[in-house]
Amino acid sequence: MENPIESAWSVIQRAVDADLAGFRELAAKGTWLLEPEACPSLFALMEALRLHPNSSALGIHQTFKPTVDAFRDKNFAPTSDGANTLASLVLFVPTRQRIESLALLARGLLNLDENGILIFACANSQGAGGFVSQLTAVFPQVEVESSRKCRWIALPGFLVTDAARSTLNGWLRAAGKTTVEGTNFVSLPGIYGWNKVDRGSELLVGTLPQLEGPGADLGAGYGYLSYKVLSLSDRVTSLTLVEADQRALTCARENLEPWKAVCDFLWLDATSPECRHRLNRLSWIVMNPPFHAGSQADVELGHGFIKTAATSLEPGGTLFIVANAFLGYENVLQSNFTRVDRVLTQDGFKVFHAVR
């Protein structure tokens, strides 16, 4: 089965191919890609539009470090800064989070030249119907096309009237900084688990001893585990938060402001060689590793987190990890640690303490 993100980008390429010369002209004036996943269909589209790494007309906005690295591997230069210049061509495939995706759509449309075009495509399995309904409510005159189990829309810039701008600005506001219900943690839509305290992380915290010395939180998110560790102990000498989503790391900085003197914040892929180089001889690590890479499930991702922990801990150091009960982490834990104890199984989660 084809990746739905691949399908959506290939549908956009078919739309572009129908008037390739015209779209190349638009692309040369200024093109935006907003939080795109790096995939072969997108790179093929960029090649067709002559959007090469040295193209000054190309802007790639991306805040997820592994995807940034994938673009950099092909010599493109993504930026995590907000785009503020007008574009003549915006190409957009939604992320996994609807509120975030609507805000990205709004940003693209509000900064689209009146003679420009935004092309939106989404696989039916990724919620195309809902996005189409919201877009056609704002732009009832546009035609919705279907292809390869996707739906797509070409939106010309001149349709962005004052009335449309009001709705689009509402989409932007809805994706702004918020507080996780029942807590004081700040968060943002689009961050993994942005609107809740993860139950697995809660269970992990309940098993932690009082930690001391240098440690790390891999895949720290908005900083829940780090906050709890530092609240429970004044003997932590340093805590390194590693997080691939730059927006989550920004929230973590704010949430951990009282302990900024002992915290270090690294925008890194926790499975990368760079991360393993930066972390060493730690006394402890806490983590609730993800098991999705972009839009796809990837159980090996958790294995990579565990291997990073094993190389970063000093002999006798301890990993405290929670995982969904269906994830098979036991073998990789036993291969990398001298002692592995499952200390809790509850609510569909399992918690391990593993000694290096």
CSV table of C-alpha atoms in Angstrom, one decimal:
chain,number,residue,atom,x,y,z
A,1,MET,CA,0.0,0.0,0.0
A,2,GLU,CA,1.4,3.4,-1.0
A,3,ASN,CA,2.2,5.9,1.7
A,4,PRO,CA,-0.7,8.4,1.8
A,5,ILE,CA,1.8,11.3,1.9
A,6,GLU,CA,3.5,10.0,-1.2
A,7,SER,CA,0.1,9.7,-2.9
A,8,ALA,CA,-0.8,13.3,-2.1
A,9,TRP,CA,2.5,14.7,-3.5
A,10,SER,CA,2.2,12.6,-6.6
A,11,VAL,CA,-1.3,14.0,-7.1
A,12,ILE,CA,0.1,17.5,-6.8
A,13,GLN,CA,2.7,16.7,-9.5
A,14,ARG,CA,-0.1,15.5,-11.8
A,15,ALA,CA,-1.8,18.8,-11.4
A,16,VAL,CA,1.4,20.7,-12.0
A,17,ASP,CA,2.2,18.6,-15.1
A,18,ALA,CA,-1.0,19.8,-16.8
A,19,ASP,CA,0.6,23.2,-17.1
A,20,LEU,CA,4.2,22.7,-16.2
A,21,ALA,CA,5.5,25.8,-18.0
A,22,GLY,CA,3.0,28.0,-16.1
A,23,PHE,CA,3.8,26.4,-12.7
A,24,ARG,CA,7.5,26.7,-13.4
A,25,GLU,CA,7.0,30.5,-13.9
A,26,LEU,CA,5.1,30.8,-10.6
A,27,ALA,CA,7.7,28.6,-8.8
A,28,ALA,CA,10.5,30.9,-10.0
A,29,LYS,CA,8.8,33.9,-8.4
A,30,GLY,CA,8.6,32.3,-5.0
A,31,THR,CA,7.6,28.9,-3.7
A,32,TRP,CA,6.8,27.8,-0.2
A,33,LEU,CA,6.6,24.3,1.3
A,34,LEU,CA,5.1,24.2,4.7
A,35,GLU,CA,6.1,21.4,7.1
A,36,PRO,CA,6.6,18.9,4.2
A,37,GLU,CA,7.7,15.3,4.8
A,38,ALA,CA,10.8,14.5,2.8
A,39,CYS,CA,9.8,11.8,0.3
A,40,PRO,CA,10.6,10.7,-3.3
A,41,SER,CA,7.3,12.1,-4.7
A,42,LEU,CA,8.1,15.5,-3.3
A,43,PHE,CA,11.6,15.5,-4.5
A,44,ALA,CA,10.4,14.5,-8.0
A,45,LEU,CA,8.0,17.4,-8.0
A,46,MET,CA,10.7,19.8,-6.9
A,47,GLU,CA,12.9,18.6,-9.8
A,48,ALA,CA,10.0,19.1,-12.3
A,49,LEU,CA,9.5,22.6,-11.0
A,50,ARG,CA,13.3,23.3,-11.1
A,51,LEU,CA,13.3,24.0,-7.4
A,52,HIS,CA,17.0,23.1,-6.9
A,53,PRO,CA,19.0,23.5,-3.6
A,54,ASN,CA,20.5,26.7,-4.8
A,55,SER,CA,17.1,28.2,-5.8
A,56,SER,CA,16.6,31.5,-4.0
A,57,ALA,CA,12.9,31.3,-4.8
A,58,LEU,CA,12.4,28.2,-2.6
A,59,GLY,CA,11.3,28.4,1.0
A,60,ILE,CA,11.0,25.1,3.1
A,61,HIS,CA,9.5,25.6,6.5
A,62,GLN,CA,10.2,22.6,8.8
A,63,THR,CA,10.5,22.2,12.5
A,64,PHE,CA,11.1,18.5,12.8
A,65,LYS,CA,14.8,17.7,13.0
A,66,PRO,CA,14.9,14.3,11.3
A,67,THR,CA,13.0,15.8,8.3
A,68,VAL,CA,15.3,18.9,8.3
A,69,ASP,CA,18.3,16.5,8.2
A,70,ALA,CA,16.7,14.6,5.3
A,71,PHE,CA,16.4,17.8,3.3
A,72,ARG,CA,19.9,18.9,4.2
A,73,ASP,CA,21.2,15.5,3.0
A,74,LYS,CA,20.0,16.6,-0.4
A,75,ASN,CA,21.6,20.1,0.1
A,76,PHE,CA,18.3,21.9,0.7
A,77,ALA,CA,18.2,24.5,3.5
A,78,PRO,CA,15.0,24.4,5.5
A,79,THR,CA,14.2,27.1,8.0
A,80,SER,CA,12.1,26.9,11.1
A,81,ASP,CA,11.5,30.6,11.1
A,82,GLY,CA,8.0,31.9,10.2
A,83,ALA,CA,7.7,32.8,6.5
A,84,ASN,CA,6.7,36.4,6.0
A,85,THR,CA,7.3,37.1,2.3
A,86,LEU,CA,4.7,36.8,-0.4
A,87,ALA,CA,4.8,33.6,-2.4
A,88,SER,CA,3.5,32.9,-5.9
A,89,LEU,CA,3.2,29.1,-5.4
A,90,VAL,CA,2.4,27.3,-2.2
A,91,LEU,CA,2.3,23.5,-2.2
A,92,PHE,CA,0.8,21.8,0.9
A,93,VAL,CA,0.0,18.3,2.2
A,94,PRO,CA,-1.4,18.3,5.7
A,95,THR,CA,0.5,17.1,8.8
A,96,ARG,CA,-1.0,14.5,11.2
A,97,GLN,CA,-2.7,17.2,13.3
A,98,ARG,CA,-5.7,19.1,11.9
A,99,ILE,CA,-5.5,22.3,13.9
A,100,GLU,CA,-1.8,22.7,13.0
A,101,SER,CA,-2.6,21.9,9.3
A,102,LEU,CA,-5.4,24.5,9.1
A,103,ALA,CA,-3.0,27.1,10.6
A,104,LEU,CA,-0.3,26.2,8.0
A,105,LEU,CA,-3.0,26.5,5.3
A,106,ALA,CA,-3.9,29.9,6.6
A,107,ARG,CA,-0.3,31.0,6.7
A,108,GLY,CA,0.1,30.0,3.1
A,109,LEU,CA,-3.1,31.6,1.9
A,110,LEU,CA,-2.6,34.9,3.8
A,111,ASN,CA,0.9,35.2,2.3
A,112,LEU,CA,-0.1,34.2,-1.3
A,113,ASP,CA,0.3,36.7,-4.1
A,114,GLU,CA,-3.1,37.6,-5.6
A,115,ASN,CA,-1.9,36.1,-8.9
A,116,GLY,CA,-0.4,33.1,-7.2
A,117,ILE,CA,-1.8,29.6,-6.5
A,118,LEU,CA,-1.9,27.3,-3.5
A,119,ILE,CA,-2.3,23.6,-4.2
A,120,PHE,CA,-3.6,21.4,-1.4
A,121,ALA,CA,-3.8,17.7,-1.6
A,122,CYS,CA,-4.7,15.1,1.1
A,123,ALA,CA,-5.3,11.3,1.0
A,124,ASN,CA,-8.8,10.3,1.9
A,125,SER,CA,-7.4,8.1,4.6
A,126,GLN,CA,-5.7,11.1,6.2
A,127,GLY,CA,-9.0,13.1,6.6
A,128,ALA,CA,-9.3,14.8,3.2
A,129,GLY,CA,-13.1,15.1,3.6
A,130,GLY,CA,-12.9,17.2,6.7
A,131,PHE,CA,-10.3,19.6,5.2
A,132,VAL,CA,-12.3,19.9,1.9
A,133,SER,CA,-15.4,20.8,3.9
A,134,GLN,CA,-13.6,23.6,5.8
A,135,LEU,CA,-11.9,24.9,2.7
A,136,THR,CA,-15.1,25.0,0.6
A,137,ALA,CA,-16.9,26.7,3.4
A,138,VAL,CA,-14.5,29.6,3.0
A,139,PHE,CA,-14.0,29.3,-0.7
A,140,PRO,CA,-17.3,27.9,-2.1
A,141,GLN,CA,-16.4,28.7,-5.7
A,142,VAL,CA,-13.4,26.3,-5.9
A,143,GLU,CA,-13.6,22.9,-7.6
A,144,VAL,CA,-12.6,19.8,-5.7
A,145,GLU,CA,-10.7,17.2,-7.7
A,146,SER,CA,-10.2,13.5,-6.9
A,147,SER,CA,-7.3,11.3,-7.9
A,148,ARG,CA,-5.5,8.2,-6.5
A,149,LYS,CA,-7.7,8.1,-3.4
A,150,CYS,CA,-6.9,11.7,-2.7
A,151,ARG,CA,-8.7,15.0,-3.0
A,152,TRP,CA,-7.0,18.2,-4.1
A,153,ILE,CA,-7.8,21.9,-4.6
A,154,ALA,CA,-6.1,24.7,-6.5
A,155,LEU,CA,-6.8,28.0,-4.7
A,156,PRO,CA,-5.9,31.2,-6.5
A,157,GLY,CA,-4.7,34.1,-4.4
A,158,PHE,CA,-7.4,36.5,-5.6
A,159,LEU,CA,-10.0,34.5,-3.7
A,160,VAL,CA,-8.5,35.5,-0.4
A,161,THR,CA,-11.0,38.3,0.4
A,162,ASP,CA,-11.4,40.2,3.6
A,163,ALA,CA,-14.1,37.8,4.7
A,164,ALA,CA,-11.8,34.8,4.0
A,165,ARG,CA,-9.0,36.5,5.9
A,166,SER,CA,-11.1,36.7,9.0
A,167,THR,CA,-11.6,32.9,9.0
A,168,LEU,CA,-8.0,32.2,8.2
A,169,ASN,CA,-6.8,34.4,11.0
A,170,GLY,CA,-9.1,32.4,13.3
A,171,TRP,CA,-7.3,29.2,12.1
A,172,LEU,CA,-4.0,30.8,13.0
A,173,ARG,CA,-5.2,31.8,16.5
A,174,ALA,CA,-6.5,28.4,17.2
A,175,ALA,CA,-3.0,27.0,16.7
A,176,GLY,CA,-1.4,29.3,19.1
A,177,LYS,CA,0.1,28.6,22.5
A,178,THR,CA,-2.2,26.9,24.9
A,179,THR,CA,-2.3,25.3,28.4
A,180,VAL,CA,-2.7,21.6,28.8
A,181,GLU,CA,-6.0,21.1,30.5
A,182,GLY,CA,-5.8,20.7,34.3
A,183,THR,CA,-2.1,21.7,34.4
A,184,ASN,CA,0.1,24.8,34.0
A,185,PHE,CA,2.1,23.2,31.1
A,186,VAL,CA,2.2,25.3,27.9
A,187,SER,CA,1.9,23.5,24.7
A,188,LEU,CA,1.1,23.9,21.0
A,189,PRO,CA,-1.2,22.0,18.6
A,190,GLY,CA,0.9,19.8,16.4
A,191,ILE,CA,3.3,18.7,19.2
A,192,TYR,CA,2.8,15.0,19.9
A,193,GLY,CA,0.3,14.6,22.7
A,194,TRP,CA,0.0,18.4,22.8
A,195,ASN,CA,-3.4,18.6,24.6
A,196,LYS,CA,-2.9,16.0,27.4
A,197,VAL,CA,-0.6,14.5,30.0
A,198,ASP,CA,0.4,11.1,28.5
A,199,ARG,CA,-0.9,8.3,30.7
A,200,GLY,CA,2.3,6.3,30.1
A,201,SER,CA,4.4,9.1,31.3
A,202,GLU,CA,2.3,9.4,34.4
A,203,LEU,CA,2.8,5.8,35.2
A,204,LEU,CA,6.5,6.0,34.6
A,205,VAL,CA,6.8,9.0,37.1
A,206,GLY,CA,5.1,6.8,39.7
A,207,THR,CA,7.9,4.3,39.6
A,208,LEU,CA,10.8,6.7,39.7
A,209,PRO,CA,13.2,6.8,42.7
A,210,GLN,CA,14.7,10.2,43.7
A,211,LEU,CA,17.2,10.8,40.9
A,212,GLU,CA,20.6,12.5,41.3
A,213,GLY,CA,23.6,13.5,39.3
A,214,PRO,CA,23.5,14.1,35.5
A,215,GLY,CA,20.7,12.8,33.4
A,216,ALA,CA,18.6,13.2,30.2
A,217,ASP,CA,15.1,13.1,28.9
A,218,LEU,CA,15.0,11.6,25.4
A,219,GLY,CA,12.0,12.7,23.3
A,220,ALA,CA,11.2,15.2,26.0
A,221,GLY,CA,8.1,16.8,24.3
A,222,TYR,CA,6.9,19.8,26.2
A,223,GLY,CA,8.9,18.7,29.2
A,224,TYR,CA,6.5,16.7,31.4
A,225,LEU,CA,8.9,14.0,32.5
A,226,SER,CA,11.7,16.5,33.1
A,227,TYR,CA,9.4,18.7,35.2
A,228,LYS,CA,8.4,15.8,37.4
A,229,VAL,CA,12.0,14.6,37.9
A,230,LEU,CA,13.2,18.1,38.9
A,231,SER,CA,10.1,18.6,41.1
A,232,LEU,CA,10.9,15.3,43.0
A,233,SER,CA,14.6,15.9,43.5
A,234,ASP,CA,17.0,18.7,44.2
A,235,ARG,CA,20.0,16.5,43.7
A,236,VAL,CA,19.9,16.5,39.9
A,237,THR,CA,23.1,18.3,38.8
A,238,SER,CA,22.2,18.5,35.1
A,239,LEU,CA,19.3,17.5,32.8
A,240,THR,CA,19.6,17.4,29.1
A,241,LEU,CA,16.3,17.5,27.2
A,242,VAL,CA,16.6,16.0,23.7
A,243,GLU,CA,13.6,16.7,21.4
A,244,ALA,CA,13.2,16.5,17.6
A,245,ASP,CA,10.3,19.0,17.4
A,246,GLN,CA,11.6,22.5,17.8
A,247,ARG,CA,8.2,23.8,18.9
A,248,ALA,CA,8.0,21.3,21.7
A,249,LEU,CA,11.5,22.2,22.8
A,250,THR,CA,10.4,25.9,22.9
A,251,CYS,CA,7.5,24.9,25.2
A,252,ALA,CA,9.8,22.8,27.4
A,253,ARG,CA,12.1,25.8,27.9
A,254,GLU,CA,9.1,27.8,29.3
A,255,ASN,CA,7.8,24.9,31.4
A,256,LEU,CA,11.2,24.4,33.0
A,257,GLU,CA,12.1,28.0,33.5
A,258,PRO,CA,12.5,27.5,37.3
A,259,TRP,CA,15.3,25.0,36.7
A,260,LYS,CA,17.0,26.7,33.7
A,261,ALA,CA,20.3,26.7,35.5
A,262,VAL,CA,20.6,22.9,35.4
A,263,CYS,CA,18.8,22.3,32.0
A,264,ASP,CA,20.2,22.0,28.5
A,265,PHE,CA,17.9,21.8,25.5
A,266,LEU,CA,19.0,20.0,22.4
A,267,TRP,CA,17.1,20.1,19.1
A,268,LEU,CA,18.2,16.7,17.9
A,269,ASP,CA,17.0,13.3,16.6
A,270,ALA,CA,17.6,11.1,19.7
A,271,THR,CA,18.6,8.2,17.4
A,272,SER,CA,21.3,10.2,15.6
A,273,PRO,CA,25.0,9.8,15.9
A,274,GLU,CA,25.2,13.5,16.8
A,275,CYS,CA,23.0,12.9,19.8
A,276,ARG,CA,25.0,9.9,20.9
A,277,HIS,CA,28.2,12.0,20.6
A,278,ARG,CA,26.7,14.8,22.7
A,279,LEU,CA,25.5,12.5,25.6
A,280,ASN,CA,27.9,10.5,27.6
A,281,ARG,CA,28.5,9.1,31.1
A,282,LEU,CA,25.0,10.0,32.4
A,283,SER,CA,23.7,8.6,35.7
A,284,TRP,CA,20.1,8.1,34.5
A,285,ILE,CA,17.8,8.6,31.5
A,286,VAL,CA,14.0,8.9,31.4
A,287,MET,CA,12.0,8.4,28.3
A,288,ASN,CA,8.6,7.7,26.7
A,289,PRO,CA,9.8,7.1,23.1
A,290,PRO,CA,7.6,7.8,20.1
A,291,PHE,CA,6.8,5.0,17.6
A,292,HIS,CA,5.8,7.1,14.7
A,293,ALA,CA,8.1,8.7,12.2
A,294,GLY,CA,6.1,11.4,10.4
A,295,SER,CA,2.9,9.9,9.3
A,296,GLN,CA,4.1,6.3,9.5
A,297,ALA,CA,4.4,3.8,12.4
A,298,ASP,CA,8.0,2.8,13.0
A,299,VAL,CA,8.6,0.5,15.9
A,300,GLU,CA,12.4,0.6,15.2
A,301,LEU,CA,12.3,4.2,16.3
A,302,GLY,CA,12.0,3.1,20.0
A,303,HIS,CA,14.8,0.6,19.5
A,304,GLY,CA,17.0,3.5,18.4
A,305,PHE,CA,16.1,5.5,21.5
A,306,ILE,CA,17.1,2.5,23.7
A,307,LYS,CA,20.4,2.1,21.9
A,308,THR,CA,21.2,5.8,22.4
A,309,ALA,CA,20.4,5.5,26.1
A,310,ALA,CA,22.7,2.5,26.3
A,311,THR,CA,25.7,4.4,24.8
A,312,SER,CA,25.0,7.5,26.9
A,313,LEU,CA,24.8,6.0,30.4
A,314,GLU,CA,27.8,5.3,32.5
A,315,PRO,CA,28.3,1.7,33.8
A,316,GLY,CA,25.7,1.2,36.4
A,317,GLY,CA,23.5,4.0,35.1
A,318,THR,CA,19.8,3.4,34.8
A,319,LEU,CA,17.2,3.8,32.0
A,320,PHE,CA,13.6,4.4,33.1
A,321,ILE,CA,11.3,3.8,30.1
A,322,VAL,CA,7.6,3.4,29.5
A,323,ALA,CA,6.1,1.9,26.3
A,324,ASN,CA,2.8,0.7,24.9
A,325,ALA,CA,2.2,-2.9,26.0
A,326,PHE,CA,2.2,-4.1,22.3
A,327,LEU,CA,5.7,-2.8,21.5
A,328,GLY,CA,8.4,-5.4,21.7
A,329,TYR,CA,11.2,-3.7,23.4
A,330,GLU,CA,12.3,-6.5,25.7
A,331,ASN,CA,14.9,-8.1,23.3
A,332,VAL,CA,16.7,-4.8,22.5
A,333,LEU,CA,16.7,-3.9,26.2
A,334,GLN,CA,18.2,-7.2,27.2
A,335,SER,CA,20.8,-6.9,24.5
A,336,ASN,CA,22.0,-3.5,25.6
A,337,PHE,CA,21.6,-3.6,29.4
A,338,THR,CA,23.0,-5.9,32.1
A,339,ARG,CA,19.7,-6.0,34.1
A,340,VAL,CA,16.2,-5.3,32.9
A,341,ASP,CA,13.2,-5.3,35.3
A,342,ARG,CA,9.6,-4.8,34.2
A,343,VAL,CA,8.3,-2.9,37.2
A,344,LEU,CA,4.7,-2.1,36.1
A,345,THR,CA,2.1,-3.3,33.6
A,346,GLN,CA,-1.0,-1.1,33.7
A,347,ASP,CA,-3.6,0.6,31.4
A,348,GLY,CA,-2.0,-0.7,28.2
A,349,PHE,CA,1.5,0.3,29.2
A,350,LYS,CA,4.6,-1.4,30.6
A,351,VAL,CA,7.4,0.3,32.5
A,352,PHE,CA,11.0,-1.0,32.6
A,353,HIS,CA,14.0,0.0,34.8
A,354,ALA,CA,17.2,-1.2,33.0
A,355,VAL,CA,20.7,-1.0,34.4
A,356,ARG,CA,23.7,-0.4,32.1
